[in-house]
GROMACS .gro file of C-alpha atoms in nm:
model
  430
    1UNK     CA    1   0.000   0.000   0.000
    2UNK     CA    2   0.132   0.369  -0.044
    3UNK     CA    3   0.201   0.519   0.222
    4UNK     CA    4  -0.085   0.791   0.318
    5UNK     CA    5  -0.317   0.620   0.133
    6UNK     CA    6  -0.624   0.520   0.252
    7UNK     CA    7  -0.759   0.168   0.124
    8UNK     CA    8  -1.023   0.208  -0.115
    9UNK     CA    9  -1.405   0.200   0.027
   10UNK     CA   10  -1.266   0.360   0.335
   11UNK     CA   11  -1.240   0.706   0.226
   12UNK     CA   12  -1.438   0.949   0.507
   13UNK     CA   13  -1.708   0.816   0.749
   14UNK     CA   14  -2.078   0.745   0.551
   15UNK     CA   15  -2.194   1.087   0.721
   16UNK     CA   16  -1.929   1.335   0.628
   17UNK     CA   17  -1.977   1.167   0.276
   18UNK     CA   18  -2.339   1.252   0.311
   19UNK     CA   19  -2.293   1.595   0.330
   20UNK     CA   20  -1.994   1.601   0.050
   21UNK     CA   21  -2.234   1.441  -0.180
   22UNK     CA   22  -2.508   1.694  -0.119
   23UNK     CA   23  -2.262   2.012  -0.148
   24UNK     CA   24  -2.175   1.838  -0.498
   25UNK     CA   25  -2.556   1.790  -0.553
   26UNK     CA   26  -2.663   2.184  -0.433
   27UNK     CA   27  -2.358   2.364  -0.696
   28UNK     CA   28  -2.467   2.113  -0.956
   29UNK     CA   29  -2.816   2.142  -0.947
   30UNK     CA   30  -2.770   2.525  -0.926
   31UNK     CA   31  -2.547   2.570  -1.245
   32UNK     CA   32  -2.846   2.303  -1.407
   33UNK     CA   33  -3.120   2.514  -1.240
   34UNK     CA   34  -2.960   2.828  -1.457
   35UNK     CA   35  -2.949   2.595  -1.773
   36UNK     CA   36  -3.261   2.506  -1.752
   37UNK     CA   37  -3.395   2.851  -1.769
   38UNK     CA   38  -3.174   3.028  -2.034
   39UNK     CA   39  -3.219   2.748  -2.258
   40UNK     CA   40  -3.612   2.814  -2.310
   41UNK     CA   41  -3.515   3.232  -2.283
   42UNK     CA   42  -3.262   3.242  -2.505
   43UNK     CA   43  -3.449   2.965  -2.808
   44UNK     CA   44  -3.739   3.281  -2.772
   45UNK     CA   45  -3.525   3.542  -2.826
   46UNK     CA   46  -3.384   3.379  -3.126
   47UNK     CA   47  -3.739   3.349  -3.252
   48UNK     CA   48  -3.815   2.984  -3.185
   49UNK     CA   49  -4.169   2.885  -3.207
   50UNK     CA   50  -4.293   2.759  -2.877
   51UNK     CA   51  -4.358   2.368  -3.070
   52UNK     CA   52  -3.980   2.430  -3.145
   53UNK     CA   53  -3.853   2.473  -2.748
   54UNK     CA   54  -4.113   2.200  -2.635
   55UNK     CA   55  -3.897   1.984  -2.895
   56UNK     CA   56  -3.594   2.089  -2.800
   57UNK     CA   57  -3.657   2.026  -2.393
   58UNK     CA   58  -3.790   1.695  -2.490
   59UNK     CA   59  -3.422   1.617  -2.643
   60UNK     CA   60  -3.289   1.624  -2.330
   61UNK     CA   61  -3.498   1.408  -2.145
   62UNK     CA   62  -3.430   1.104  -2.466
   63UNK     CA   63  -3.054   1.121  -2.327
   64UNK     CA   64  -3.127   1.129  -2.028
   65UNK     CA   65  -3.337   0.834  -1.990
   66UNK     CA   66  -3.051   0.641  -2.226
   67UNK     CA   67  -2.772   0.768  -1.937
   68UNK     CA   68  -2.971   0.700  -1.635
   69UNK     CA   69  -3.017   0.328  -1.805
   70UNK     CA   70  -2.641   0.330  -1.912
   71UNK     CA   71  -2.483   0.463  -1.578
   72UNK     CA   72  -2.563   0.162  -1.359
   73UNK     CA   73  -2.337  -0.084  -1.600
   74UNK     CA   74  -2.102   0.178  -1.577
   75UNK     CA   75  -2.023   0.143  -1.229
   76UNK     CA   76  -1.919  -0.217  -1.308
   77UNK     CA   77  -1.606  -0.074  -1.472
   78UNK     CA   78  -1.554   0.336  -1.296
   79UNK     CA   79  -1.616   0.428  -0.964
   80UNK     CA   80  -1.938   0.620  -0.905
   81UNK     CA   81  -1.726   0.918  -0.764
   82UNK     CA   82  -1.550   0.951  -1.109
   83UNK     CA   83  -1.902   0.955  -1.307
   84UNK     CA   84  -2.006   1.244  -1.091
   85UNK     CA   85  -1.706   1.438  -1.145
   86UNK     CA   86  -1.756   1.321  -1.536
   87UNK     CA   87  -2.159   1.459  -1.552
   88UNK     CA   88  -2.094   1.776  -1.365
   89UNK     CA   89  -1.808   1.868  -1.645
   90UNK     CA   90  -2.059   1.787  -1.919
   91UNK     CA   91  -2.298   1.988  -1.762
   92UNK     CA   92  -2.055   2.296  -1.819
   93UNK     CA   93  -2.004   2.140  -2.190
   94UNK     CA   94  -2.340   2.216  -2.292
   95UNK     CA   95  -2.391   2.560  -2.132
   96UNK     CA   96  -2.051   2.658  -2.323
   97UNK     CA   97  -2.170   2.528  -2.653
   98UNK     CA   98  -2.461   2.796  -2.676
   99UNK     CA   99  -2.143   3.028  -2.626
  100UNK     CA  100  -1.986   2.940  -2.916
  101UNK     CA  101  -2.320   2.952  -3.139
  102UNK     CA  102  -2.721   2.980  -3.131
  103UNK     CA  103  -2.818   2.801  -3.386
  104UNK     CA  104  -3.022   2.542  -3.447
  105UNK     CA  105  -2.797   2.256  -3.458
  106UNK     CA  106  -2.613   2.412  -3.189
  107UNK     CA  107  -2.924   2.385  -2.960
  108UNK     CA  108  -2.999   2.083  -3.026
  109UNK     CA  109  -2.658   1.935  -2.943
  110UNK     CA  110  -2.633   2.162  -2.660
  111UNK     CA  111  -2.979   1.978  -2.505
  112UNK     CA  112  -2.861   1.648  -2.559
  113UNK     CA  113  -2.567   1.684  -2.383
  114UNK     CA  114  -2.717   1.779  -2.080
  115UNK     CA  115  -2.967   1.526  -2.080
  116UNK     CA  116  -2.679   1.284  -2.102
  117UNK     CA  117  -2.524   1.479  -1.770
  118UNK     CA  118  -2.843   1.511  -1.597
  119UNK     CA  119  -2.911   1.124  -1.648
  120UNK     CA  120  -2.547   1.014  -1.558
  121UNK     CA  121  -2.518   1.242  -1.227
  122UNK     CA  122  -2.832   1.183  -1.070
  123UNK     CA  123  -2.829   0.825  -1.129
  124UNK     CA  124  -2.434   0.799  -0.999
  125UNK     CA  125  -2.465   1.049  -0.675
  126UNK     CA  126  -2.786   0.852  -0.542
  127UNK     CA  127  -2.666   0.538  -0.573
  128UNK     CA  128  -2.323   0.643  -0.449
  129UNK     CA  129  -2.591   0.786  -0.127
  130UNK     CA  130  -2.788   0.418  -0.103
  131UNK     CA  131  -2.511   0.240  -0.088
  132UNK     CA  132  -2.408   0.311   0.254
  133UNK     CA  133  -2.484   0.065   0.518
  134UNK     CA  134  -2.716   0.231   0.765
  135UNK     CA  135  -2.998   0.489   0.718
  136UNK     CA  136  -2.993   0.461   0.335
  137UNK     CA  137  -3.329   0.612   0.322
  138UNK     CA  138  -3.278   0.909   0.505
  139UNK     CA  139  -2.868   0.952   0.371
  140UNK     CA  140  -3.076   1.015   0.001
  141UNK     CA  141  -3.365   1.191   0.110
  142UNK     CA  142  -3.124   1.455   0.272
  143UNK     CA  143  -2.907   1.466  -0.058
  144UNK     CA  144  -3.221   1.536  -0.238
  145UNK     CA  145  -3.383   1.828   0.041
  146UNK     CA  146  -3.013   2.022   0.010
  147UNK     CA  147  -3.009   2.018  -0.381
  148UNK     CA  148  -3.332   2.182  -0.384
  149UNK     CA  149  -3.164   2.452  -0.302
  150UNK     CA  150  -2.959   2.500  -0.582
  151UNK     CA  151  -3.296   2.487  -0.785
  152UNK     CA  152  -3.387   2.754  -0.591
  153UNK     CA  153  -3.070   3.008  -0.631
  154UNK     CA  154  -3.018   2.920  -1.037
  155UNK     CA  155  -3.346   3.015  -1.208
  156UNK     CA  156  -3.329   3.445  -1.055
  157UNK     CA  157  -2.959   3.420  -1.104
  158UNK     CA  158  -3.014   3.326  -1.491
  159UNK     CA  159  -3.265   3.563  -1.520
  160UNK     CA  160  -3.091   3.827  -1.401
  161UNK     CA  161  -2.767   3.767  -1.595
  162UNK     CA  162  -2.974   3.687  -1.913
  163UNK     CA  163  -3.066   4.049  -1.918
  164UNK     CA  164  -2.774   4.155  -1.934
  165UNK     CA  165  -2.585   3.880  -2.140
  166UNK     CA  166  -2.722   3.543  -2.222
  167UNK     CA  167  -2.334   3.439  -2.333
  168UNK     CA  168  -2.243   3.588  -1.972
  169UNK     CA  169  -2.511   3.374  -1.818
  170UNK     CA  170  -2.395   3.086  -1.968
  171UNK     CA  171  -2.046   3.183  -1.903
  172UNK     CA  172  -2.131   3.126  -1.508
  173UNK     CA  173  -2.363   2.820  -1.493
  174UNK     CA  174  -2.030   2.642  -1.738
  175UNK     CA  175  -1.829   2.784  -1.395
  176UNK     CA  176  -2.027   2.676  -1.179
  177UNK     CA  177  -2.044   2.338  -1.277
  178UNK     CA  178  -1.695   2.286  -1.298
  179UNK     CA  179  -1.707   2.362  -0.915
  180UNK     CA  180  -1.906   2.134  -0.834
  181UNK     CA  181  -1.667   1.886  -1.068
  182UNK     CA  182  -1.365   1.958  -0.834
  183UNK     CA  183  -1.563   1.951  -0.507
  184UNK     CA  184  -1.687   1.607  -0.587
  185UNK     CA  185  -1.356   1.492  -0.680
  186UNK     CA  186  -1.189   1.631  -0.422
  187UNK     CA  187  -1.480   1.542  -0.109
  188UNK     CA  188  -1.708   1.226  -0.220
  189UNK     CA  189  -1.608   0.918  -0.097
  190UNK     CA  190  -1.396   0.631  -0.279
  191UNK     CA  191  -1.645   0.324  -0.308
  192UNK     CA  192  -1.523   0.014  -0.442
  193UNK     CA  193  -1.693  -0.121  -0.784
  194UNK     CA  194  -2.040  -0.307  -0.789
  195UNK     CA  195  -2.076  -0.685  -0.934
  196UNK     CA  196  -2.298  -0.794  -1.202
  197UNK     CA  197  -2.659  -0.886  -1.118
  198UNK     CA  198  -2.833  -1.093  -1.325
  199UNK     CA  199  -3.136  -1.002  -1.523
  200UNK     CA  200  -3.366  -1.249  -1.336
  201UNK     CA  201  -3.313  -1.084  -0.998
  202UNK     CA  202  -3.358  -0.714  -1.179
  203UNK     CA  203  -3.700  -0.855  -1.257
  204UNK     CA  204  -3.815  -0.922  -0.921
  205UNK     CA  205  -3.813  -0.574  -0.847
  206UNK     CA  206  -4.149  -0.515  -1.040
  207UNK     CA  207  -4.286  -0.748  -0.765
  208UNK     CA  208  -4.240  -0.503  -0.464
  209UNK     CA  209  -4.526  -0.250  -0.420
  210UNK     CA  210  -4.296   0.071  -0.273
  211UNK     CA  211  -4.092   0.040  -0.655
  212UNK     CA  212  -4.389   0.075  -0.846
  213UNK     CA  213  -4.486   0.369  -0.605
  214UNK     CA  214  -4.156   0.526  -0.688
  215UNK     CA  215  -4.199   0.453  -1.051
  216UNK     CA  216  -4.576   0.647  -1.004
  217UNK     CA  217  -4.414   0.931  -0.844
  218UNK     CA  218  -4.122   0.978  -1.080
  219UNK     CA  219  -4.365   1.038  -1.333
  220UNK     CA  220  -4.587   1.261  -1.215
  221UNK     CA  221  -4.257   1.494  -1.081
  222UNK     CA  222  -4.055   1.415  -1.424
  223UNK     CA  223  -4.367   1.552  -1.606
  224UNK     CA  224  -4.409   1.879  -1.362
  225UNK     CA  225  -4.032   1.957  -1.401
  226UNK     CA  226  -4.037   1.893  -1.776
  227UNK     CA  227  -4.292   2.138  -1.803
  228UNK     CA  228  -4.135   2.402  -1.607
  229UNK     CA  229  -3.779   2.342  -1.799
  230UNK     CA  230  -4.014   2.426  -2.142
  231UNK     CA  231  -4.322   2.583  -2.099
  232UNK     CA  232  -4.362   2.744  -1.813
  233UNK     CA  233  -4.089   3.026  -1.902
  234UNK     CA  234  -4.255   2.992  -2.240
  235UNK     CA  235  -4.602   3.125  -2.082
  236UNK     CA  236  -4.473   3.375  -1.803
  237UNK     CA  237  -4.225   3.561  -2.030
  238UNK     CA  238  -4.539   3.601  -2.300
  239UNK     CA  239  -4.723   3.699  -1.994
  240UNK     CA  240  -4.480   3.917  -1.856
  241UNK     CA  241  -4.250   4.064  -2.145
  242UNK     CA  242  -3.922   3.979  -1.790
  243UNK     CA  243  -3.654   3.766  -1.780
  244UNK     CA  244  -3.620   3.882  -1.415
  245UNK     CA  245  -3.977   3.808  -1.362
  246UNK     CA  246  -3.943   3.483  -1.507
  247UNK     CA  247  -3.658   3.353  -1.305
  248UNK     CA  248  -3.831   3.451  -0.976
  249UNK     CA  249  -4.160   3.243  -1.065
  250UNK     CA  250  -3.955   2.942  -1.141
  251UNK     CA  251  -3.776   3.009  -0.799
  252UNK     CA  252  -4.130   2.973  -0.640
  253UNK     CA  253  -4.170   2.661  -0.791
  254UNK     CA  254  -3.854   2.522  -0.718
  255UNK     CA  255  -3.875   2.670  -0.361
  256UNK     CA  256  -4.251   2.472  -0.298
  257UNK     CA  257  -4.044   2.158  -0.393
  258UNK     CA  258  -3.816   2.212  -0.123
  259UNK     CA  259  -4.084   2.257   0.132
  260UNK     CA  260  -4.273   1.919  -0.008
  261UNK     CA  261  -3.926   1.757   0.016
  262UNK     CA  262  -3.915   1.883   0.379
  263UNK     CA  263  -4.238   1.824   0.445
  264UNK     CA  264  -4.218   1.440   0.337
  265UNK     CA  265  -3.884   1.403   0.566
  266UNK     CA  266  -4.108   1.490   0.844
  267UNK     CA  267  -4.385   1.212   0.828
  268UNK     CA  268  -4.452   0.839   0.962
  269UNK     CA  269  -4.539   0.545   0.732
  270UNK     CA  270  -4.902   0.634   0.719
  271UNK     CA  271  -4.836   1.010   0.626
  272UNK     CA  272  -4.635   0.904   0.381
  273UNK     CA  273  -4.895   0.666   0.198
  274UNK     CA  274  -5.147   0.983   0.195
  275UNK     CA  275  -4.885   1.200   0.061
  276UNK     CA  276  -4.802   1.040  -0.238
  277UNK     CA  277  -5.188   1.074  -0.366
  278UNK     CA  278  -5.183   1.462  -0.242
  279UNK     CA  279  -4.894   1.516  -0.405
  280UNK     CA  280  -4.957   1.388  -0.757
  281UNK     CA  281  -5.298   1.564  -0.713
  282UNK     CA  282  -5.138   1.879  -0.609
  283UNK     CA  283  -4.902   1.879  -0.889
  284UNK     CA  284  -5.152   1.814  -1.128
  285UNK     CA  285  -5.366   2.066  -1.007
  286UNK     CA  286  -5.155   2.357  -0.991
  287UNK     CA  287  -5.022   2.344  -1.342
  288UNK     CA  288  -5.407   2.351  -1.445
  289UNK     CA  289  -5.461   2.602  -1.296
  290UNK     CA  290  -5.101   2.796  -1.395
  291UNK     CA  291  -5.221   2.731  -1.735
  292UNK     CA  292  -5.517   3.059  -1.712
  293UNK     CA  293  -5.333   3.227  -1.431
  294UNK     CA  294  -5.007   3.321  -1.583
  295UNK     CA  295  -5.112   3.727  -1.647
  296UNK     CA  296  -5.228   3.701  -1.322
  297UNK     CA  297  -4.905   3.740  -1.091
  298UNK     CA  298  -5.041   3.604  -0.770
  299UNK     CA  299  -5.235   3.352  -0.863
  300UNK     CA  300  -4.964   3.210  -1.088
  301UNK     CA  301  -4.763   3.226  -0.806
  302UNK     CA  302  -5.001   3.031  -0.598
  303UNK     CA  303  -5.065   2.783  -0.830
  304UNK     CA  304  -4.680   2.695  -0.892
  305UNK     CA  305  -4.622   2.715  -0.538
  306UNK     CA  306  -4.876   2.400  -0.509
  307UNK     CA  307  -4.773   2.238  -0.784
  308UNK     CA  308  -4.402   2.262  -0.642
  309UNK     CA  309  -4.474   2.118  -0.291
  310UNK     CA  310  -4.663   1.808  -0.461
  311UNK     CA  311  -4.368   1.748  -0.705
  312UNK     CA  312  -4.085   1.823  -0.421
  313UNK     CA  313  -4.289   1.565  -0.215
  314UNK     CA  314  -4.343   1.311  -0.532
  315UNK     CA  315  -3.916   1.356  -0.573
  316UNK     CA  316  -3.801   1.246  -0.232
  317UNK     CA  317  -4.058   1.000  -0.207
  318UNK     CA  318  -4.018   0.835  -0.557
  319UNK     CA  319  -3.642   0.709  -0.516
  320UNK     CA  320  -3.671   0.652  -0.102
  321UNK     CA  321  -4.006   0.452  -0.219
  322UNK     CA  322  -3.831   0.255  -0.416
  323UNK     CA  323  -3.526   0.238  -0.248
  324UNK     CA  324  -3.683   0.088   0.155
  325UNK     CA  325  -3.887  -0.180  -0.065
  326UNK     CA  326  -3.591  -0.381  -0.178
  327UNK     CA  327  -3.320  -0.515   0.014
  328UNK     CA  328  -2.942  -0.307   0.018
  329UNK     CA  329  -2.792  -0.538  -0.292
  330UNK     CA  330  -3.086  -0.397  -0.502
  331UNK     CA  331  -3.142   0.002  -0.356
  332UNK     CA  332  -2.940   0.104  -0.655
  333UNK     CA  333  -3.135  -0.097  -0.957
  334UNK     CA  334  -3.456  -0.002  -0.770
  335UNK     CA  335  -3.350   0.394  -0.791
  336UNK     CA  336  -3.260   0.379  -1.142
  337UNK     CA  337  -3.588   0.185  -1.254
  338UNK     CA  338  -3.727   0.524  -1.082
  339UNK     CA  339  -3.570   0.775  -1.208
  340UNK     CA  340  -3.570   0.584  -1.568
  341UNK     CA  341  -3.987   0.658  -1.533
  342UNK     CA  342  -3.898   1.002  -1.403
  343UNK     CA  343  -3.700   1.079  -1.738
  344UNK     CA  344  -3.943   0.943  -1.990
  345UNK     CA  345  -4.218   1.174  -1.830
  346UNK     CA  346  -3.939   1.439  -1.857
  347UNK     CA  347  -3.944   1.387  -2.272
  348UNK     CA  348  -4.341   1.229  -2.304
  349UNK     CA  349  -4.464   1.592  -2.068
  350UNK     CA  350  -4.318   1.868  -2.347
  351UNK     CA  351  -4.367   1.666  -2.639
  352UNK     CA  352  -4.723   1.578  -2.581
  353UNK     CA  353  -4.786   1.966  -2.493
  354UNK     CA  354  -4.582   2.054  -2.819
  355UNK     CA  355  -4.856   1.836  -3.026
  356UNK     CA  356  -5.137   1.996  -2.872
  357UNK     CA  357  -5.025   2.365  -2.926
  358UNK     CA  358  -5.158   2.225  -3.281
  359UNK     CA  359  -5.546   2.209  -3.172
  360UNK     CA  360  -5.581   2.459  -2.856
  361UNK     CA  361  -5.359   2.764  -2.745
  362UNK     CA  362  -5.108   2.780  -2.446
  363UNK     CA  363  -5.299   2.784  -2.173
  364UNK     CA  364  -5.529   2.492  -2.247
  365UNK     CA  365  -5.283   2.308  -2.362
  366UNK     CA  366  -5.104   2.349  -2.000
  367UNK     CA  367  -5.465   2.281  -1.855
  368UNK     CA  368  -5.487   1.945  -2.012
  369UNK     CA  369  -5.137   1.880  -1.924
  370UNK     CA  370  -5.216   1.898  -1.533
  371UNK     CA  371  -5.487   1.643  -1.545
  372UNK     CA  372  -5.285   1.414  -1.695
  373UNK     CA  373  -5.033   1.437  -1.431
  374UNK     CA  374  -5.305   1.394  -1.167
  375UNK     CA  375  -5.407   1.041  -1.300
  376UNK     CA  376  -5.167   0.854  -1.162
  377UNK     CA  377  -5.342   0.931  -0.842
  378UNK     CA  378  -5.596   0.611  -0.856
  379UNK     CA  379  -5.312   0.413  -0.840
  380UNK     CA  380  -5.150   0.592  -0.576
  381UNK     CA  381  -5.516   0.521  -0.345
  382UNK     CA  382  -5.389   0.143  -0.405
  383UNK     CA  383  -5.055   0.146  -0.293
  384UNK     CA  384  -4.877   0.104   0.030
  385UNK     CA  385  -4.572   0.293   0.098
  386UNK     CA  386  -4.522   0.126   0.408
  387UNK     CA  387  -4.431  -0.209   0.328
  388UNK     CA  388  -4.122  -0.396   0.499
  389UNK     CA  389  -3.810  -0.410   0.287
  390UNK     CA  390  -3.806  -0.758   0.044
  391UNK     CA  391  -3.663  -1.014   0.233
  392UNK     CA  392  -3.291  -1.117   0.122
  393UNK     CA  393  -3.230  -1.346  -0.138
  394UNK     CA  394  -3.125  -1.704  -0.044
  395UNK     CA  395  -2.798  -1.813  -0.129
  396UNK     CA  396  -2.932  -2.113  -0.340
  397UNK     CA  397  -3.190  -1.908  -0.504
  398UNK     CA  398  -2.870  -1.666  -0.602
  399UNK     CA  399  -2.667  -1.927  -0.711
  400UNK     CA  400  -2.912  -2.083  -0.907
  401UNK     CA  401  -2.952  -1.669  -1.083
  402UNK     CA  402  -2.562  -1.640  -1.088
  403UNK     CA  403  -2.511  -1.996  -1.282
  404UNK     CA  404  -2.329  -2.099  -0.952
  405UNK     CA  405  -2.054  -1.892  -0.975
  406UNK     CA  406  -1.793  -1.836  -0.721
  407UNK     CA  407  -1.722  -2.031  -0.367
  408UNK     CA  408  -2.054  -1.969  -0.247
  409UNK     CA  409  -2.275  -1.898  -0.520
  410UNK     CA  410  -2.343  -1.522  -0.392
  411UNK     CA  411  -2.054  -1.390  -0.252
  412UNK     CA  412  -1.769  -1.256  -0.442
  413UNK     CA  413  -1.409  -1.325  -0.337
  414UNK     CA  414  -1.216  -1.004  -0.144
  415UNK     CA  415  -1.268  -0.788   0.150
  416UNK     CA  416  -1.626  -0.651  -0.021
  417UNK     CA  417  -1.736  -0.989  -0.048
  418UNK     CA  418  -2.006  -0.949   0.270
  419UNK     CA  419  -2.204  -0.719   0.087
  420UNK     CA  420  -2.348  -1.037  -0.102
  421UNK     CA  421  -2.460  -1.070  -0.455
  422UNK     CA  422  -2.516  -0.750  -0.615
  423UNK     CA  423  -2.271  -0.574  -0.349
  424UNK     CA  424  -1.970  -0.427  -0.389
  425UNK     CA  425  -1.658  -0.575  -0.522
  426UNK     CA  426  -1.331  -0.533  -0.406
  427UNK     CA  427  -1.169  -0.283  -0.674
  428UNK     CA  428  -1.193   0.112  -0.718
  429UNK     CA  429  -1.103   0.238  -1.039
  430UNK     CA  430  -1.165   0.619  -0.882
   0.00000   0.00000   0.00000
């Protein structure tokens, strides 16, 4: 061993890596947060027709979903630490591309590069969070409460600097996210690799109630956010004639989804199973009613404010769903299978309000929008979030998946071989 080096996997204690993992989280979702807004501003002040940015948002979320399903492989062969460090520089990659260019091929490539960071990083840092041993639940869900933040500072930074410059703008979100690059390099903990799990044993996870929940939840919230990454600034800046004005409404939304994260931290079992119905109906409901309110200041407000603390609820309690319904081995497969539903609402949400800015205006369109995301709801009335995590796997019944490889059948050879099929394994390529 070299001397001063720490083995790998025993890098920091699981809470200090916590709270490195949700600095990295807080300057990376800021830097997206700004993204996210100058995208849709600056496609409108280049003319863009409002099918054209609904498109364009859409692109993102196609890369996305292909990264989120991509990244968990991945992690087979490079560390989770190093993907995070990788997403958070492509992040900066596509904000500097609209630098360099705004046209249309330009924004195209520039959206489909930060799908493919948005997909890789969120998939890598919570699974880097479940992981840990003990309180895997509440290690994500604080992850996920402190990067709200960052959703919250980004949108009335952009829209301040967008009035200004948009290349400025863009200029700090690229900075910003080569921050957060360094920090998580520098801070998140070295984690040894994962091993292989079979298909078989990824299929079981349809079986446990609290995954399907998550999946449930990721769409209604991957729908609500698509639709404030596209439309949303679409309707207030028509509304308004600000970029100012526009960043600060988007801050309200992103604000409520702080407080519905909070608020979910706070509950028992059984306020938990009522929350994911309120939340999906709250979502729902406040975009329908954003659609007719957005000349109206306060009532748009209100009405994103809602729809905020029903997504912000519907986003911790998706992945920590998912994640408490399936033993440790399989938190990771079960957060991804989440957040893969999450991103395909993320692309279906614009799209689908793209194609019906072809029959009805804006606001309708917007309308119909948020009763769709509500009807997940009778579904929600069904399921119980309270369920006790699936019971392990038997070592026979993973040998029999695994083909009987190895000494045991389930256990891999090394000092990471405890953490059982679908663990750990003993190298770190960070």
């Amino acid at each position: 061993m070299v001397l001063g080096r720490r083995p790998p996997g025993r890098q920091g204690s699981p809470r200090a890596d916590t709270g490195a993992t949700a600095a990295v989280a807080l300057i990376y979702s800021a830097a997206l947060a700004m993204e996210s807004v100058l995208l849709p501003l600056l496609a409108l002040a280049e003319h863009f027709s409002r099918p054209e940015i609904g498109f364009l948002t859409a692109l993102s979320a196609v890369t996305q979903l292909l990264f989120r399903l991509g990244t968990a492989p991945a992690m087979r062969r490079y560390a989770d630490r190093r993907l995070v460090v990788a997403a958070a520089l492509v992040l900066s990659v596509a904000a500097l591309i609209l630098t360099w260019s705004d046209a249309l091929v330009f924004f195209v490539i520039s959206e489909l590069v930060q799908g493919a960071a948005r997909g890789m990083f969120w998939t890598a840092t919570q699974t880097h969070v479940v992981r840990s041993r003990t309180n895997a639940v509440n290690r994500m869900a604080t992850v996920n409460f402190v990067s709200s933040f960052g959703l919250l500072a980004g949108p009335p930074i952009a829209g301040v600097l967008a009035e200004r410059s948009f290349t400025a703008a863009l200029d700090v979100a690229a900075g910003i996210g080569i921050v957060a690059a360094v920090l998580a390099g520098i801070t998140m903990r070295r984690l040894p690799l994962f091993e292989a799990v079979t298909e078989r044993r990824r299929k079981r996870l349809w079986s446990r109630p609290g995954v399907r929940a998550g999946c449930w939840a990721g769409v209604t919230a991957g729908s609500w956010r698509g639709l404030v990454n596209s439309y949303v600034p679409v309707a207030l800046q028509q509304a308004s004639g600000s970029s100012a004005i526009v960043g600060v409404m988007v801050a309200v939304a992103n604000g409520a989804s702080i407080a519905g994260a909070g608020l979910v931290g706070t509950m028992r079992s059984r306020g938990r199973r009522w929350a994911f119905p309120v939340g999906i109906v709250a979502a729902g409901a406040g975009v329908a009613v954003f659609g007719f309110a957005a000349h109206a200041p306060i009532l748009a407000a209100a009405a994103l404010a809602a729809s905020g603390i029903g997504a912000g609820m519907l986003q911790t309690l998706g992945p920590t769903a998912a994640a408490a319904a399936v033993g440790k081995e399989q938190r990771g497969d079960a957060v991804a299978i989440a957040g893969s539903f999450r991103a395909g609402a993320l692309f279906a949400a614009p799209i689908g309000t793209a194609g019906l800015l072809d029959v009805v205006g804006l606001s309708p369109a917007l309308a119909i929008a948020g009763v769709l995301l509500a009807l997940p709801t009778l579904s929600a009335l069904r399921t119980r979030l309270d369920d006790a995590p699936a019971r392990p796997v038997p070592v026979a019944e993973a040998r029999a998946d695994a083909g009987g490889a190895g000494p045991t059948g389930d256990q891999p050879a090394g000092p990471a071989g405890a953490a059982g099929r679908g663990g750990m394994a003993a190298s770190d390529s960070a």
